[in-house]
Amino acid sequence: DDPETCVAKVTPDRIYSVVCHPSPDKIIACAGDKQGHLGIWNVDQYGVLTGDQASANNASDGVHLFKPHRGPISSMAWDSSGTSLLSAS
């Protein structure tokens, strides 16, 4: 794969904090932006085909976006078991 094309827009605005999931089996990156958006990117799902048709239009970027805060997400951390993501604004 071309490194210039293997990118994903994880949050709509400037990233203020980043944390990776502690799993040894998957690469999951989380980013918090200045507007309170939280993007969770399953890097292993980038480019995986979804849906009934195997076409480029159905490829997933692996990103899930939430807006849990009204202001910048200044820090994030996974709990020791990796089941809960804590974030602060």
C-alpha atoms as a PDB file:
ATOM      1  CA  ASP A   1       0.000   0.000   0.000  1.00  0.00           C
ATOM      2  CA  ASP A   2       1.061   3.559  -0.721  1.00  0.00           C
ATOM      3  CA  PRO A   3       1.686   5.397   2.596  1.00  0.00           C
ATOM      4  CA  GLU A   4       0.173   8.562   1.098  1.00  0.00           C
ATOM      5  CA  THR A   5      -3.197   6.834   0.614  1.00  0.00           C
ATOM      6  CA  CYS A   6      -3.312   4.892   3.915  1.00  0.00           C
ATOM      7  CA  VAL A   7      -4.621   7.774   6.000  1.00  0.00           C
ATOM      8  CA  ALA A   8      -7.906   8.417   7.797  1.00  0.00           C
ATOM      9  CA  LYS A   9      -9.516  11.619   9.022  1.00  0.00           C
ATOM     10  CA  VAL A  10     -10.097  10.613  12.644  1.00  0.00           C
ATOM     11  CA  THR A  11     -11.529  13.936  13.909  1.00  0.00           C
ATOM     12  CA  PRO A  12     -12.937  16.934  12.054  1.00  0.00           C
ATOM     13  CA  ASP A  13     -10.767  19.484  13.869  1.00  0.00           C
ATOM     14  CA  ARG A  14      -7.269  19.899  15.344  1.00  0.00           C
ATOM     15  CA  ILE A  15      -6.216  16.955  17.534  1.00  0.00           C
ATOM     16  CA  TYR A  16      -5.418  17.802  21.160  1.00  0.00           C
ATOM     17  CA  SER A  17      -4.897  14.321  22.609  1.00  0.00           C
ATOM     18  CA  VAL A  18      -4.077  10.804  21.403  1.00  0.00           C
ATOM     19  CA  VAL A  19      -4.079   7.398  23.076  1.00  0.00           C
ATOM     20  CA  CYS A  20      -3.733   3.839  21.758  1.00  0.00           C
ATOM     21  CA  HIS A  21      -5.688   0.832  22.997  1.00  0.00           C
ATOM     22  CA  PRO A  22      -3.552  -1.559  25.061  1.00  0.00           C
ATOM     23  CA  SER A  23      -4.517  -4.615  22.967  1.00  0.00           C
ATOM     24  CA  PRO A  24      -1.541  -6.615  21.675  1.00  0.00           C
ATOM     25  CA  ASP A  25      -3.719  -7.994  18.848  1.00  0.00           C
ATOM     26  CA  LYS A  26      -5.222  -4.869  17.264  1.00  0.00           C
ATOM     27  CA  ILE A  27      -4.102  -1.347  16.497  1.00  0.00           C
ATOM     28  CA  ILE A  28      -6.783   1.044  17.771  1.00  0.00           C
ATOM     29  CA  ALA A  29      -5.926   4.742  17.974  1.00  0.00           C
ATOM     30  CA  CYS A  30      -8.140   7.326  19.668  1.00  0.00           C
ATOM     31  CA  ALA A  31      -7.919  11.071  19.106  1.00  0.00           C
ATOM     32  CA  GLY A  32      -9.690  13.969  20.812  1.00  0.00           C
ATOM     33  CA  ASP A  33     -10.050  17.317  19.042  1.00  0.00           C
ATOM     34  CA  LYS A  34     -10.539  20.947  20.077  1.00  0.00           C
ATOM     35  CA  GLN A  35     -14.323  20.856  19.558  1.00  0.00           C
ATOM     36  CA  GLY A  36     -14.920  17.810  21.801  1.00  0.00           C
ATOM     37  CA  HIS A  37     -15.019  15.144  19.091  1.00  0.00           C
ATOM     38  CA  LEU A  38     -13.594  11.726  19.909  1.00  0.00           C
ATOM     39  CA  GLY A  39     -12.489   9.576  16.998  1.00  0.00           C
ATOM     40  CA  ILE A  40     -11.751   5.892  17.452  1.00  0.00           C
ATOM     41  CA  TRP A  41      -9.789   4.417  14.552  1.00  0.00           C
ATOM     42  CA  ASN A  42      -9.469   0.653  14.163  1.00  0.00           C
ATOM     43  CA  VAL A  43      -6.394   0.802  11.956  1.00  0.00           C
ATOM     44  CA  ASP A  44      -6.735  -2.892  11.109  1.00  0.00           C
ATOM     45  CA  GLN A  45     -10.124  -2.147   9.473  1.00  0.00           C
ATOM     46  CA  TYR A  46      -8.729   0.483   7.077  1.00  0.00           C
ATOM     47  CA  GLY A  47      -9.641  -0.474   3.513  1.00  0.00           C
ATOM     48  CA  VAL A  48     -11.672  -3.548   4.505  1.00  0.00           C
ATOM     49  CA  LEU A  49     -14.569  -4.023   2.114  1.00  0.00           C
ATOM     50  CA  THR A  50     -18.058  -3.742   3.619  1.00  0.00           C
ATOM     51  CA  GLY A  51     -21.508  -4.435   2.268  1.00  0.00           C
ATOM     52  CA  ASP A  52     -22.650  -6.899  -0.372  1.00  0.00           C
ATOM     53  CA  GLN A  53     -20.545  -5.551  -3.234  1.00  0.00           C
ATOM     54  CA  ALA A  54     -16.780  -5.743  -3.188  1.00  0.00           C
ATOM     55  CA  SER A  55     -16.025  -2.285  -4.541  1.00  0.00           C
ATOM     56  CA  ALA A  56     -13.873   0.640  -3.483  1.00  0.00           C
ATOM     57  CA  ASN A  57     -17.046   2.592  -2.642  1.00  0.00           C
ATOM     58  CA  ASN A  58     -17.777   0.134   0.156  1.00  0.00           C
ATOM     59  CA  ALA A  59     -14.321   0.239   1.754  1.00  0.00           C
ATOM     60  CA  SER A  60     -14.258   1.171   5.429  1.00  0.00           C
ATOM     61  CA  ASP A  61     -11.846   3.672   6.933  1.00  0.00           C
ATOM     62  CA  GLY A  62     -12.320   2.033  10.356  1.00  0.00           C
ATOM     63  CA  VAL A  63     -13.205   5.364  12.046  1.00  0.00           C
ATOM     64  CA  HIS A  64     -16.047   5.876  14.519  1.00  0.00           C
ATOM     65  CA  LEU A  65     -16.750   9.472  15.590  1.00  0.00           C
ATOM     66  CA  PHE A  66     -18.472  10.658  18.787  1.00  0.00           C
ATOM     67  CA  LYS A  67     -18.927  14.052  20.471  1.00  0.00           C
ATOM     68  CA  PRO A  68     -18.845  13.463  24.240  1.00  0.00           C
ATOM     69  CA  HIS A  69     -17.556  16.950  25.195  1.00  0.00           C
ATOM     70  CA  ARG A  70     -18.342  20.575  24.388  1.00  0.00           C
ATOM     71  CA  GLY A  71     -14.737  21.736  24.626  1.00  0.00           C
ATOM     72  CA  PRO A  72     -11.279  20.405  23.746  1.00  0.00           C
ATOM     73  CA  ILE A  73     -10.480  16.882  24.876  1.00  0.00           C
ATOM     74  CA  SER A  74      -7.303  17.514  26.844  1.00  0.00           C
ATOM     75  CA  SER A  75      -6.510  13.952  27.886  1.00  0.00           C
ATOM     76  CA  MET A  76      -7.604  10.349  27.450  1.00  0.00           C
ATOM     77  CA  ALA A  77      -6.658   7.016  29.004  1.00  0.00           C
ATOM     78  CA  TRP A  78      -7.803   3.401  28.794  1.00  0.00           C
ATOM     79  CA  ASP A  79      -8.493   1.543  32.028  1.00  0.00           C
ATOM     80  CA  SER A  80      -6.107  -1.311  32.833  1.00  0.00           C
ATOM     81  CA  SER A  81      -8.390  -3.937  31.245  1.00  0.00           C
ATOM     82  CA  GLY A  82      -8.871  -1.926  28.035  1.00  0.00           C
ATOM     83  CA  THR A  83     -12.670  -1.994  28.326  1.00  0.00           C
ATOM     84  CA  SER A  84     -13.291   1.681  29.141  1.00  0.00           C
ATOM     85  CA  LEU A  85     -11.877   4.833  27.591  1.00  0.00           C
ATOM     86  CA  LEU A  86     -11.798   7.819  29.937  1.00  0.00           C
ATOM     87  CA  SER A  87     -11.616  11.353  28.547  1.00  0.00           C
ATOM     88  CA  ALA A  88     -11.351  14.809  30.097  1.00  0.00           C
ATOM     89  CA  SER A  89     -12.235  18.183  28.719  1.00  0.00           C
END
